[in-house]
mmCIF file of C-alpha atoms (C1' of nucleotides) and ligand atoms in Angstrom:
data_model
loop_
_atom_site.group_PDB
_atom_site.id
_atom_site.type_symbol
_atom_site.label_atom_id
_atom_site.label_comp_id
_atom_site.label_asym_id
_atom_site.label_seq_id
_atom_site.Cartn_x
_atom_site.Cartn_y
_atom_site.Cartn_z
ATOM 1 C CA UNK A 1 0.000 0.000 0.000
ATOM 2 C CA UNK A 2 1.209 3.652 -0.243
ATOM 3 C CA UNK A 3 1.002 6.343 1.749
ATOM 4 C CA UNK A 4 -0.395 9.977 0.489
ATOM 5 C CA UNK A 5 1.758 13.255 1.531
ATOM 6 C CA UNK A 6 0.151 16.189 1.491
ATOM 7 C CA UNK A 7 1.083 18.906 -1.183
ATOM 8 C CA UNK A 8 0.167 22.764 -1.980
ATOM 9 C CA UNK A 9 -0.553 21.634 -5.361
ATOM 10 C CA UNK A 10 -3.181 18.915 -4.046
ATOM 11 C CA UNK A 11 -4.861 21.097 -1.631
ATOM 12 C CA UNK A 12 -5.317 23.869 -4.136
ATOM 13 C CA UNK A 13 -6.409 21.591 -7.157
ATOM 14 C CA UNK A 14 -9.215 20.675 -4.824
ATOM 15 C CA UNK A 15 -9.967 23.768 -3.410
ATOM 16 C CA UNK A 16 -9.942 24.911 -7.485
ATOM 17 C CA UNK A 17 -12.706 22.445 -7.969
ATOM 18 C CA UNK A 18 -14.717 22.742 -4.772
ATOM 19 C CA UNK A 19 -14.567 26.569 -5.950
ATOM 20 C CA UNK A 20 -16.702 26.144 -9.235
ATOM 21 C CA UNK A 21 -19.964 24.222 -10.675
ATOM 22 C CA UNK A 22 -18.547 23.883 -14.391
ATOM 23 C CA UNK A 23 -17.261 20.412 -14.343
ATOM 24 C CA UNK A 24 -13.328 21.879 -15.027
ATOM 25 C CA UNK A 25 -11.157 19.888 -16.986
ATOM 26 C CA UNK A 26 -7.512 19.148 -16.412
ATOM 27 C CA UNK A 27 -6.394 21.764 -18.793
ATOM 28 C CA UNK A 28 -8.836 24.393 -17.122
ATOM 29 C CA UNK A 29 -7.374 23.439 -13.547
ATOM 30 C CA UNK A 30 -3.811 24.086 -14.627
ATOM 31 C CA UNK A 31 -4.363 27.275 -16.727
ATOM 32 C CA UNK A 32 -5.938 28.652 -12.977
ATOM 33 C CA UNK A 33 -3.037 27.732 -11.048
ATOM 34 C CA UNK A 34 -0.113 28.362 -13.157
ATOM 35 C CA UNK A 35 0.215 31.683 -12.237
ATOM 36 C CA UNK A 36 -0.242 30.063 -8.214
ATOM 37 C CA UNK A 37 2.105 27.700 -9.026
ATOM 38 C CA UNK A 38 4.779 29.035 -11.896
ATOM 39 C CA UNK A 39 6.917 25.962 -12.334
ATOM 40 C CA UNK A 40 3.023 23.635 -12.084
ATOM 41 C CA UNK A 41 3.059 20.520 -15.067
ATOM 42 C CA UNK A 42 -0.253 20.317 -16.409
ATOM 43 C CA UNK A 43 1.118 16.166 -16.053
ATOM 44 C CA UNK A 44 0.529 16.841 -12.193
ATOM 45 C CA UNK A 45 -3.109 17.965 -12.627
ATOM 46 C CA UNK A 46 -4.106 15.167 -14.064
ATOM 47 C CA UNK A 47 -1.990 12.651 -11.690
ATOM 48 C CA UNK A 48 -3.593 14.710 -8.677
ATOM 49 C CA UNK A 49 -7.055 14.548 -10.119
ATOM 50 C CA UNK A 50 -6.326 10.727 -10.359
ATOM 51 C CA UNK A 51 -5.509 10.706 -6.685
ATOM 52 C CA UNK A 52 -8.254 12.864 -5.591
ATOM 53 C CA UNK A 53 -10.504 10.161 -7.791
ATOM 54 C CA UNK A 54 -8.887 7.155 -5.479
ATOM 55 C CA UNK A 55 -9.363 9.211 -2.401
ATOM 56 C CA UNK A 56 -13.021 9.503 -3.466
ATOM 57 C CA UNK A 57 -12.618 13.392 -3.236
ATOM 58 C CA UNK A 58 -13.484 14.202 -7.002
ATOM 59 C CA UNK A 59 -15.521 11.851 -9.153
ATOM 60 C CA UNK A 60 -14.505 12.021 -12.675
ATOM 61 C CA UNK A 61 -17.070 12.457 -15.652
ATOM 62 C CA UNK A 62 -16.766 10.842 -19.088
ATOM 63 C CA UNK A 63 -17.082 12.871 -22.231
ATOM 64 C CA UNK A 64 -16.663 10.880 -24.996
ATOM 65 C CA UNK A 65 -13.219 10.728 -26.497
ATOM 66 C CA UNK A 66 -12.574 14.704 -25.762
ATOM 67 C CA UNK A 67 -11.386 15.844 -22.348
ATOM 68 C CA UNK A 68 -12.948 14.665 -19.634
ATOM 69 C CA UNK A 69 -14.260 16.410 -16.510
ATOM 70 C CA UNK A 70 -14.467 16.959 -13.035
ATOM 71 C CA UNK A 71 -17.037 17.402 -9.626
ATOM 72 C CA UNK A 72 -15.845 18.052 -6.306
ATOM 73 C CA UNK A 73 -19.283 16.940 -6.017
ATOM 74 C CA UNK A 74 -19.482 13.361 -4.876
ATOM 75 C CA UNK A 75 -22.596 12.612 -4.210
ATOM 76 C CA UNK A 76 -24.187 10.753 -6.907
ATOM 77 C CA UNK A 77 -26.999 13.686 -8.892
ATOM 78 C CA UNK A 78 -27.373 13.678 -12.870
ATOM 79 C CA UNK A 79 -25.357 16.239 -15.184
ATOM 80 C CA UNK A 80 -26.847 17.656 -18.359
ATOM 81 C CA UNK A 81 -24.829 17.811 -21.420
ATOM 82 C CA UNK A 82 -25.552 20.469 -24.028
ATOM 83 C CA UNK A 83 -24.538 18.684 -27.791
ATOM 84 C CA UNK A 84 -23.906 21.598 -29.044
ATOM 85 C CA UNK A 85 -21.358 23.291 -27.215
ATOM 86 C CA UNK A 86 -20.353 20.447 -24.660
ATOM 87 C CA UNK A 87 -21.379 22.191 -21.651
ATOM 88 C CA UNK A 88 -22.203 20.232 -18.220
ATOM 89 C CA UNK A 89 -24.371 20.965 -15.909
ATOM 90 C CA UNK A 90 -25.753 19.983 -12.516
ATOM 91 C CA UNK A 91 -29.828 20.150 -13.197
ATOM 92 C CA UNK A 92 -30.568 21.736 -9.522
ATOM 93 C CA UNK A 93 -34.500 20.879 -10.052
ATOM 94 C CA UNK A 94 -33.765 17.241 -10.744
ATOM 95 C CA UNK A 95 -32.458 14.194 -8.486
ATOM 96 C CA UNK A 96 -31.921 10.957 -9.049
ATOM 97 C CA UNK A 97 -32.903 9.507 -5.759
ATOM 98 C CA UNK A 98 -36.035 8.174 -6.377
ATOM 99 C CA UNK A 99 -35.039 5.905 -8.531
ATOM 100 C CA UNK A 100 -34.058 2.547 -7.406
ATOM 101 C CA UNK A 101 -32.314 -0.301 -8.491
ATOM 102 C CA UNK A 102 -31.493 -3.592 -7.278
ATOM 103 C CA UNK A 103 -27.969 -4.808 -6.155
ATOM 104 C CA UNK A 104 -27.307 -6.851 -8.953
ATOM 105 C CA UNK A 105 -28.676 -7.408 -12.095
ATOM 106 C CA UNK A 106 -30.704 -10.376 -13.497
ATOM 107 C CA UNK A 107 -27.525 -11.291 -15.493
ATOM 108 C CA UNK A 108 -25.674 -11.072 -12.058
ATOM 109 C CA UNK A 109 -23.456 -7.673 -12.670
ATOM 110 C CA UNK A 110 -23.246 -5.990 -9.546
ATOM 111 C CA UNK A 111 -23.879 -2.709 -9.377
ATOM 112 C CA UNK A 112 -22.466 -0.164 -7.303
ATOM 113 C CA UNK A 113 -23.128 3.309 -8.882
ATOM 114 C CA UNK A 114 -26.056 4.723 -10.953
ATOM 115 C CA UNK A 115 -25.183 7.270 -13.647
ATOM 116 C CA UNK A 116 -27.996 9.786 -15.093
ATOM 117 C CA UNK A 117 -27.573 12.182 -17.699
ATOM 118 C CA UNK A 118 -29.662 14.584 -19.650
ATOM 119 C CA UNK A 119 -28.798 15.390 -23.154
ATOM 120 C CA UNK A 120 -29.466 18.085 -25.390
ATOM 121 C CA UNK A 121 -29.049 22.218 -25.616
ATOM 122 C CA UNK A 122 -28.396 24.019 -23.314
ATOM 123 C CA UNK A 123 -30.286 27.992 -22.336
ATOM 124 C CA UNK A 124 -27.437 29.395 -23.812
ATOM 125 C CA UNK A 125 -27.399 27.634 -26.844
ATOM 126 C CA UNK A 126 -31.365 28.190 -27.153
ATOM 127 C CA UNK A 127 -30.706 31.884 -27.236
ATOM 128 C CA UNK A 128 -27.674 31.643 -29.790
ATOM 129 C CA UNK A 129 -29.364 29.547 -32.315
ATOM 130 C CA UNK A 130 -33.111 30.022 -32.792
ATOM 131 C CA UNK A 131 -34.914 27.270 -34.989
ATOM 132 C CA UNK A 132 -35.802 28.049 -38.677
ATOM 133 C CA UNK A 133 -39.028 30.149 -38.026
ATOM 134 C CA UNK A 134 -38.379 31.245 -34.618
ATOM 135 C CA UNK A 135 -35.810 33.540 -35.747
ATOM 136 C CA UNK A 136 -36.170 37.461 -34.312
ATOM 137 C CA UNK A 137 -36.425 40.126 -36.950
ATOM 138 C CA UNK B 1 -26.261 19.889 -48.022
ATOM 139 C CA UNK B 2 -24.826 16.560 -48.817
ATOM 140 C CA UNK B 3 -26.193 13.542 -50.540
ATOM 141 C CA UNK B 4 -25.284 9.962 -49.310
ATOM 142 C CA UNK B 5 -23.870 7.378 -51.463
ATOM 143 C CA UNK B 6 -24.286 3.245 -50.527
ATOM 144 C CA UNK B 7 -21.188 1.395 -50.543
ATOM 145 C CA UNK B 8 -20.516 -2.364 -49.811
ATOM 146 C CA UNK B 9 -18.224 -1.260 -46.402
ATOM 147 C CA UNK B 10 -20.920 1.119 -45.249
ATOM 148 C CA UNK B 11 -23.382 -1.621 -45.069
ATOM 149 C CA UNK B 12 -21.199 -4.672 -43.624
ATOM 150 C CA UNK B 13 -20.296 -1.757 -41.299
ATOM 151 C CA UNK B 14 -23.990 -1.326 -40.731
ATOM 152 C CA UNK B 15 -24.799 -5.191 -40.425
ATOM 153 C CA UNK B 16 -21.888 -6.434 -38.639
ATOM 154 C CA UNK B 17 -22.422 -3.963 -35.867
ATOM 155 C CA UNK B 18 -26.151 -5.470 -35.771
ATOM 156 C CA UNK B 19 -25.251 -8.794 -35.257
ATOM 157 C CA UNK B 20 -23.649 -8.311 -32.243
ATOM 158 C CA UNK B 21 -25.086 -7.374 -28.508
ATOM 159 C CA UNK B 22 -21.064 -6.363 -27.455
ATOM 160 C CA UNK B 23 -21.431 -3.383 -28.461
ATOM 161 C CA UNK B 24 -18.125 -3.125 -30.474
ATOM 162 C CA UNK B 25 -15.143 -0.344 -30.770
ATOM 163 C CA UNK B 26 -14.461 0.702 -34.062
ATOM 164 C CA UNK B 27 -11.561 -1.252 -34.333
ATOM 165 C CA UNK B 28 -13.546 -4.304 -33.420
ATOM 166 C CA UNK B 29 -15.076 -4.040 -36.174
ATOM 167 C CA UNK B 30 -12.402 -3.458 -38.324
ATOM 168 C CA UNK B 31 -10.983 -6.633 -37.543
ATOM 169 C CA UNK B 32 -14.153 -8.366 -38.416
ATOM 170 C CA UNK B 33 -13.587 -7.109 -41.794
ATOM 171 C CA UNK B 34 -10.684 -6.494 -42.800
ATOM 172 C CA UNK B 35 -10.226 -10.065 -44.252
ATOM 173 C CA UNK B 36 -13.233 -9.301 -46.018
ATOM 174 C CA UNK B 37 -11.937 -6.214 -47.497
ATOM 175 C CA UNK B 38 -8.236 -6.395 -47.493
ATOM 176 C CA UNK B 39 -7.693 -2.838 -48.242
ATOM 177 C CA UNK B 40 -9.887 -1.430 -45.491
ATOM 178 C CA UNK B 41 -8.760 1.380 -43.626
ATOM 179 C CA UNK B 42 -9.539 2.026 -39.919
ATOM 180 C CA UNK B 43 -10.182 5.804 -40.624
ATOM 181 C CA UNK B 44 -13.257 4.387 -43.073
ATOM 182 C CA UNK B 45 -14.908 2.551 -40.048
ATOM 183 C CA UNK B 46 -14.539 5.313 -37.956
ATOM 184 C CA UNK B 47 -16.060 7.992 -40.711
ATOM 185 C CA UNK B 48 -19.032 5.728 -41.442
ATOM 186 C CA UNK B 49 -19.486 4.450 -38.077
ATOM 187 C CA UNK B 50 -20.203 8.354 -37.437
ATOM 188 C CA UNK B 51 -21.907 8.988 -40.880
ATOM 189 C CA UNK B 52 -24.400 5.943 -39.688
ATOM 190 C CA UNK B 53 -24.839 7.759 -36.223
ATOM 191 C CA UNK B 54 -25.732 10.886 -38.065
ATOM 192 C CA UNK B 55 -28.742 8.387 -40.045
ATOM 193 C CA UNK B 56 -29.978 7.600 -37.011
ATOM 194 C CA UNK B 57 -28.764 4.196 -37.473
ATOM 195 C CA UNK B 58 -26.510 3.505 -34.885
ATOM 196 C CA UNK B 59 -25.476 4.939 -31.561
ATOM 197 C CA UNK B 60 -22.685 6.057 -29.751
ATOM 198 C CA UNK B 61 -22.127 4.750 -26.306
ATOM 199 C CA UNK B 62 -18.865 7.217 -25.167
ATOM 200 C CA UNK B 63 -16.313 6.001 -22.545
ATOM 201 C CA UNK B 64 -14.344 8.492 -21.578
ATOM 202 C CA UNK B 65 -10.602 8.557 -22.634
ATOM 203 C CA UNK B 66 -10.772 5.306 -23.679
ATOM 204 C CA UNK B 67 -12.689 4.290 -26.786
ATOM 205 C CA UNK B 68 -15.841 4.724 -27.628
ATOM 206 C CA UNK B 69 -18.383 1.975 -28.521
ATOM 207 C CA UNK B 70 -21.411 1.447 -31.038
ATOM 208 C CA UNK B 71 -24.827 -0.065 -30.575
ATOM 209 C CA UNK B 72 -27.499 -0.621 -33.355
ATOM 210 C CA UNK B 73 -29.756 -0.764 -31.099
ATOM 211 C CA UNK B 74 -31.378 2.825 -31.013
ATOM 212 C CA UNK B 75 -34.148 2.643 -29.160
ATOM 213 C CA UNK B 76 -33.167 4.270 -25.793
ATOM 214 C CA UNK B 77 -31.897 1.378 -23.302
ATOM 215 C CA UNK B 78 -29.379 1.314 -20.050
ATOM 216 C CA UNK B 79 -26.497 -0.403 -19.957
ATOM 217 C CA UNK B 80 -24.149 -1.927 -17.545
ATOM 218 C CA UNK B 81 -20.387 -0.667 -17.233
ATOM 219 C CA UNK B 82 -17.655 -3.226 -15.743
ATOM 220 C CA UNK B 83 -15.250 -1.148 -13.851
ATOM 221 C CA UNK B 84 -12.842 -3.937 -13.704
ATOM 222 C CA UNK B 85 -12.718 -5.034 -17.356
ATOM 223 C CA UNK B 86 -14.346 -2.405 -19.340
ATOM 224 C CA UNK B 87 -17.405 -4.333 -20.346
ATOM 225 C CA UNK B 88 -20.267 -2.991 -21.593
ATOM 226 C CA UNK B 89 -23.296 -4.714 -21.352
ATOM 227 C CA UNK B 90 -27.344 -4.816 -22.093
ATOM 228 C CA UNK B 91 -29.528 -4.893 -19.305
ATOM 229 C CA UNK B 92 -32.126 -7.325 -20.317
ATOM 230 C CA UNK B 93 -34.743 -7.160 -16.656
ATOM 231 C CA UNK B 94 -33.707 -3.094 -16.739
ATOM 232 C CA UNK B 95 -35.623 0.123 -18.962
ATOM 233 C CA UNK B 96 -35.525 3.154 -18.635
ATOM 234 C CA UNK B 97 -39.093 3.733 -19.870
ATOM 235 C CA UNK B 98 -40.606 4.256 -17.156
ATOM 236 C CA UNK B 99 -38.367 7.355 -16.010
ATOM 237 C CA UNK B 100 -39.906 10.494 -16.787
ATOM 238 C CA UNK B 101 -38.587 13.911 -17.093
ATOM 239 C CA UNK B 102 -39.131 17.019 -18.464
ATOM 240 C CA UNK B 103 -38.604 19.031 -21.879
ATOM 241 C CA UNK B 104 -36.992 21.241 -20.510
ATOM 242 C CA UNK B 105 -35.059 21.802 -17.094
ATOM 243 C CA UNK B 106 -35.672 24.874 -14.493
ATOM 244 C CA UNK B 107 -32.649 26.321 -15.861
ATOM 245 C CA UNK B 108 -34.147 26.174 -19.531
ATOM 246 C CA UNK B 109 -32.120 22.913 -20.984
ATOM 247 C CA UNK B 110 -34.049 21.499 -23.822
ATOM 248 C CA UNK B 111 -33.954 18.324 -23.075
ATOM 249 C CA UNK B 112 -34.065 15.455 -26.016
ATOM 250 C CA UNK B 113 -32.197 12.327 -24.535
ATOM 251 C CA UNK B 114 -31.758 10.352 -21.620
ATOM 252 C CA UNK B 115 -28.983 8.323 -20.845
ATOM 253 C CA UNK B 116 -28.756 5.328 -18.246
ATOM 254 C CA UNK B 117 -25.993 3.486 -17.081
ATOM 255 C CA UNK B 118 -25.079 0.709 -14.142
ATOM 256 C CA UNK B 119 -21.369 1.106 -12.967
ATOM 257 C CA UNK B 120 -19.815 -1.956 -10.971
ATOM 258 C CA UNK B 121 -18.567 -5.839 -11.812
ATOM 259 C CA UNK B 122 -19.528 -7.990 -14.410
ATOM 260 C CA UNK B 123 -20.686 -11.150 -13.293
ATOM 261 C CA UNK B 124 -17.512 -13.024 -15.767
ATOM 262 C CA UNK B 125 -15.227 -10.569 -13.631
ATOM 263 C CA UNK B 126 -16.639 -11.443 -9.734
ATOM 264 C CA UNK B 127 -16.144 -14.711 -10.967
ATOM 265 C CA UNK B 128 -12.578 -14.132 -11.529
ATOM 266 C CA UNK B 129 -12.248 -11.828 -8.579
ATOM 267 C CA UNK B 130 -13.689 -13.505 -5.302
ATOM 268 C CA UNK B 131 -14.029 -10.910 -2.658
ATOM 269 C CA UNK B 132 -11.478 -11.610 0.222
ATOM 270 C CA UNK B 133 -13.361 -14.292 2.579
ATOM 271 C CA UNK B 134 -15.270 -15.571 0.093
ATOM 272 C CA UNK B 135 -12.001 -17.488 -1.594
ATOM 273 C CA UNK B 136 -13.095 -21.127 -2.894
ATOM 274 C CA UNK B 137 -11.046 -23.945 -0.969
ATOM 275 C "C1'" DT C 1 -22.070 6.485 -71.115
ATOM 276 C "C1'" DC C 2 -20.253 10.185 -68.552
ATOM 277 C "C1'" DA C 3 -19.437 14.023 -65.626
ATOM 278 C "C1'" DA C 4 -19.898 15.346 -60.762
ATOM 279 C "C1'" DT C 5 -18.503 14.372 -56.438
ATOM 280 C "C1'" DA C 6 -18.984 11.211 -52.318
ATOM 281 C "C1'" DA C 7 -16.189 7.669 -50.497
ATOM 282 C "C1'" DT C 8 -11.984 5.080 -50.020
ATOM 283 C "C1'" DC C 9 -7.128 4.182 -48.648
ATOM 284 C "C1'" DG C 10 -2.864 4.976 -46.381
ATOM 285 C "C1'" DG C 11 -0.590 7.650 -43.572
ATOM 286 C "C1'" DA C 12 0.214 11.857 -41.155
ATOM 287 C "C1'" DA C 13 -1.548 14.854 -37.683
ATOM 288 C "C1'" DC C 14 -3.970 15.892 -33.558
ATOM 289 C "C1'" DG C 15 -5.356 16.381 -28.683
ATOM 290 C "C1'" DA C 16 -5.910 14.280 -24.305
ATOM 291 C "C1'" DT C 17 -3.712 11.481 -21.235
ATOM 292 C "C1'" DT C 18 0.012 8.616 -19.266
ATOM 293 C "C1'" DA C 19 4.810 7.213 -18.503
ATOM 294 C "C1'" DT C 20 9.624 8.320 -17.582
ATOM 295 C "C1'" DT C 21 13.406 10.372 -15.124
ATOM 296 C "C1'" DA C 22 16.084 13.177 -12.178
ATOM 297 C "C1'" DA C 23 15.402 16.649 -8.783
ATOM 298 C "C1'" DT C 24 12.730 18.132 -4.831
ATOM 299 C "C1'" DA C 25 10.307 18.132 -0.567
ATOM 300 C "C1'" DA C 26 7.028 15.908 2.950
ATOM 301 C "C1'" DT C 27 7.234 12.744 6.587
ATOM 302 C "C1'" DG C 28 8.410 10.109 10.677
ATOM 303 C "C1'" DG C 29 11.908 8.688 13.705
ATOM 304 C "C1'" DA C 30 16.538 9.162 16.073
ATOM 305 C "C1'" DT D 1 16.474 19.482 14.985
ATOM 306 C "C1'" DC D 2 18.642 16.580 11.745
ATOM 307 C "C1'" DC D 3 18.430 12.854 8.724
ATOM 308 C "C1'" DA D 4 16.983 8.984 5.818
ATOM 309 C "C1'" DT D 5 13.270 7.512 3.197
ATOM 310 C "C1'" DT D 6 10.441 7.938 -0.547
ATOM 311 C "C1'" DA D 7 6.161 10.251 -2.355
ATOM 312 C "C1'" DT D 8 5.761 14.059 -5.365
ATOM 313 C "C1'" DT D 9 7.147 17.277 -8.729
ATOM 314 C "C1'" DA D 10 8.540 19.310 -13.395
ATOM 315 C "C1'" DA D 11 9.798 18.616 -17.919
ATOM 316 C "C1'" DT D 12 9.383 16.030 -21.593
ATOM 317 C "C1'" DA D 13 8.667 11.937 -24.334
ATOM 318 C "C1'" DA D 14 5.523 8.423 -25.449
ATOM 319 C "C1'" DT D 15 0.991 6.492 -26.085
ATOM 320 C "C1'" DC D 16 -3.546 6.043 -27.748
ATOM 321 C "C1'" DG D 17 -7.976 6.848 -29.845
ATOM 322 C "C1'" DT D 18 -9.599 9.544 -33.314
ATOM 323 C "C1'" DT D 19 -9.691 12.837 -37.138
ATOM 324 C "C1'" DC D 20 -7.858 14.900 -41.142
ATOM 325 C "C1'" DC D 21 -5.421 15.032 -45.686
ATOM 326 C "C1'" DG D 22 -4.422 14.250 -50.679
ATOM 327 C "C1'" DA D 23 -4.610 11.182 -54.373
ATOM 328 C "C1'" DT D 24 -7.386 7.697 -56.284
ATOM 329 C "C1'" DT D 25 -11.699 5.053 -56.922
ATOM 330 C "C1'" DA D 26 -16.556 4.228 -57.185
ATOM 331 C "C1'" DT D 27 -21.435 5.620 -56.902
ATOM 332 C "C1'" DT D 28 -25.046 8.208 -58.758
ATOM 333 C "C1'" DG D 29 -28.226 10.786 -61.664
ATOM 334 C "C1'" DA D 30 -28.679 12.718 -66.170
HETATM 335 MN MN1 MN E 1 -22.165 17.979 -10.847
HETATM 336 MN MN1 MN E 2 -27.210 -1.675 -25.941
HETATM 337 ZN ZN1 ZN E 3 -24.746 24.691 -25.080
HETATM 338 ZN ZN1 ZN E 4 -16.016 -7.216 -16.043
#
DNA sequence: TCAATAATCGGAACGATTATTAATAATGGA
DNA sequence: TCCATTATTAATAATCGTTCCGATTATTGA
């Protein structure tokens, strides 16, 4: 087993992330702390981020094959994606909660984490790009 | 706007990917036919694989920074992820039907897709991987 | 048949992430 | 406090999935 030191860099990756509600990537995590940190690899972002996954501090969020993301929020609520401009969000009116689901599966997977998104554009997209028809004169 | 054309690796593409419930990687399938046509080229799965997505014929099922898979199944369905091994599998006693949600969120998020998925250990996997105390003699 | 152009092939390019290595610094014990 | 141990860092190279490019081929509608 191995032991975890405590760093500046750690602490102030996390405290980056606790600090927002964008779902940061790596690359947005470094370009805030660079300046904090002038010598900081953007190589020990993501191996802190890693860490900060195992420590069950950060949960990480799949985005296809582009970058993924990042929530300092760990307890398990459903993201929207926008499709057009990639955006995540946390959907404050929605929980996931009430929905339930057994312990394993009829197949006999065992499941230990539910994961709920909602897809399609987001407000600011709406505004950007009215439908054909809708568009202001 | 752009007219498409029907070509024999387009379809195999197509029909290969249905005759599957593994819900294959791109190069999956190009190793499925590459024998078939010797001169195939990975970057021609990959642009019809996305071509057939924007048809409506197949989805994309994205995995984060590692690769993404494809199901011609498009009716909207959950699936299970393996954490151990990558797996990705249907859940035959699971839908998502009877989830409901909104068009649109508080914050204004059109909403036009749900997506469901069960993260833990395959049942092949717990197989291999006996919890500690539960080790067969 | 024939021109227009979508699609293919092979390989190079790309972007996100991970691995490598030597230098640095956090930690616990003398 | 000083020191030995070794986790962590910074810089950079390597990896990996995917996309893009240019030249060639094949599909399509007229
Ligand atoms: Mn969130
Ligand atoms: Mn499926
Ligand atoms: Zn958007
Ligand atoms: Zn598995």
């Amino acid at each position: 087993m191995q032991t975890y030191r405590n760093t500046k860099q750690r602490t102030r990756i996390l405290e980056v992330l606790r600090s927002t509600d964008t779902h940061p990537t790596a690359a947005w995590v470094y370009d805030r702390l660079k300046f904090e940190f002038p010598s900081l690899s953007l190589g020990t972002v993501y191996r802190n981020l890693t860490i900060l996954e195992e420590q069950g501090s950060v949960v990480r969020i799949a985005s296809g094959s582009t970058f993924d993301r990042y929530d300092a929020v760990v307890t398990p609520h459903p993201h929207f994606r926008c499709l057009k401009c990639g955006g995540l969000y946390d959907t404050k009116d929605m929980s996931q909660d009430a929905i339930s689901y057994p312990e394993k599966t009829a197949s006999g997977h065992l499941i230990t984490k539910m994961v709920l998104e909602f897809h399609g554009t987001c407000a600011p997209c709406l505004e950007k790009r009215p439908a054909s028809g809708e568009m202001k004169i």
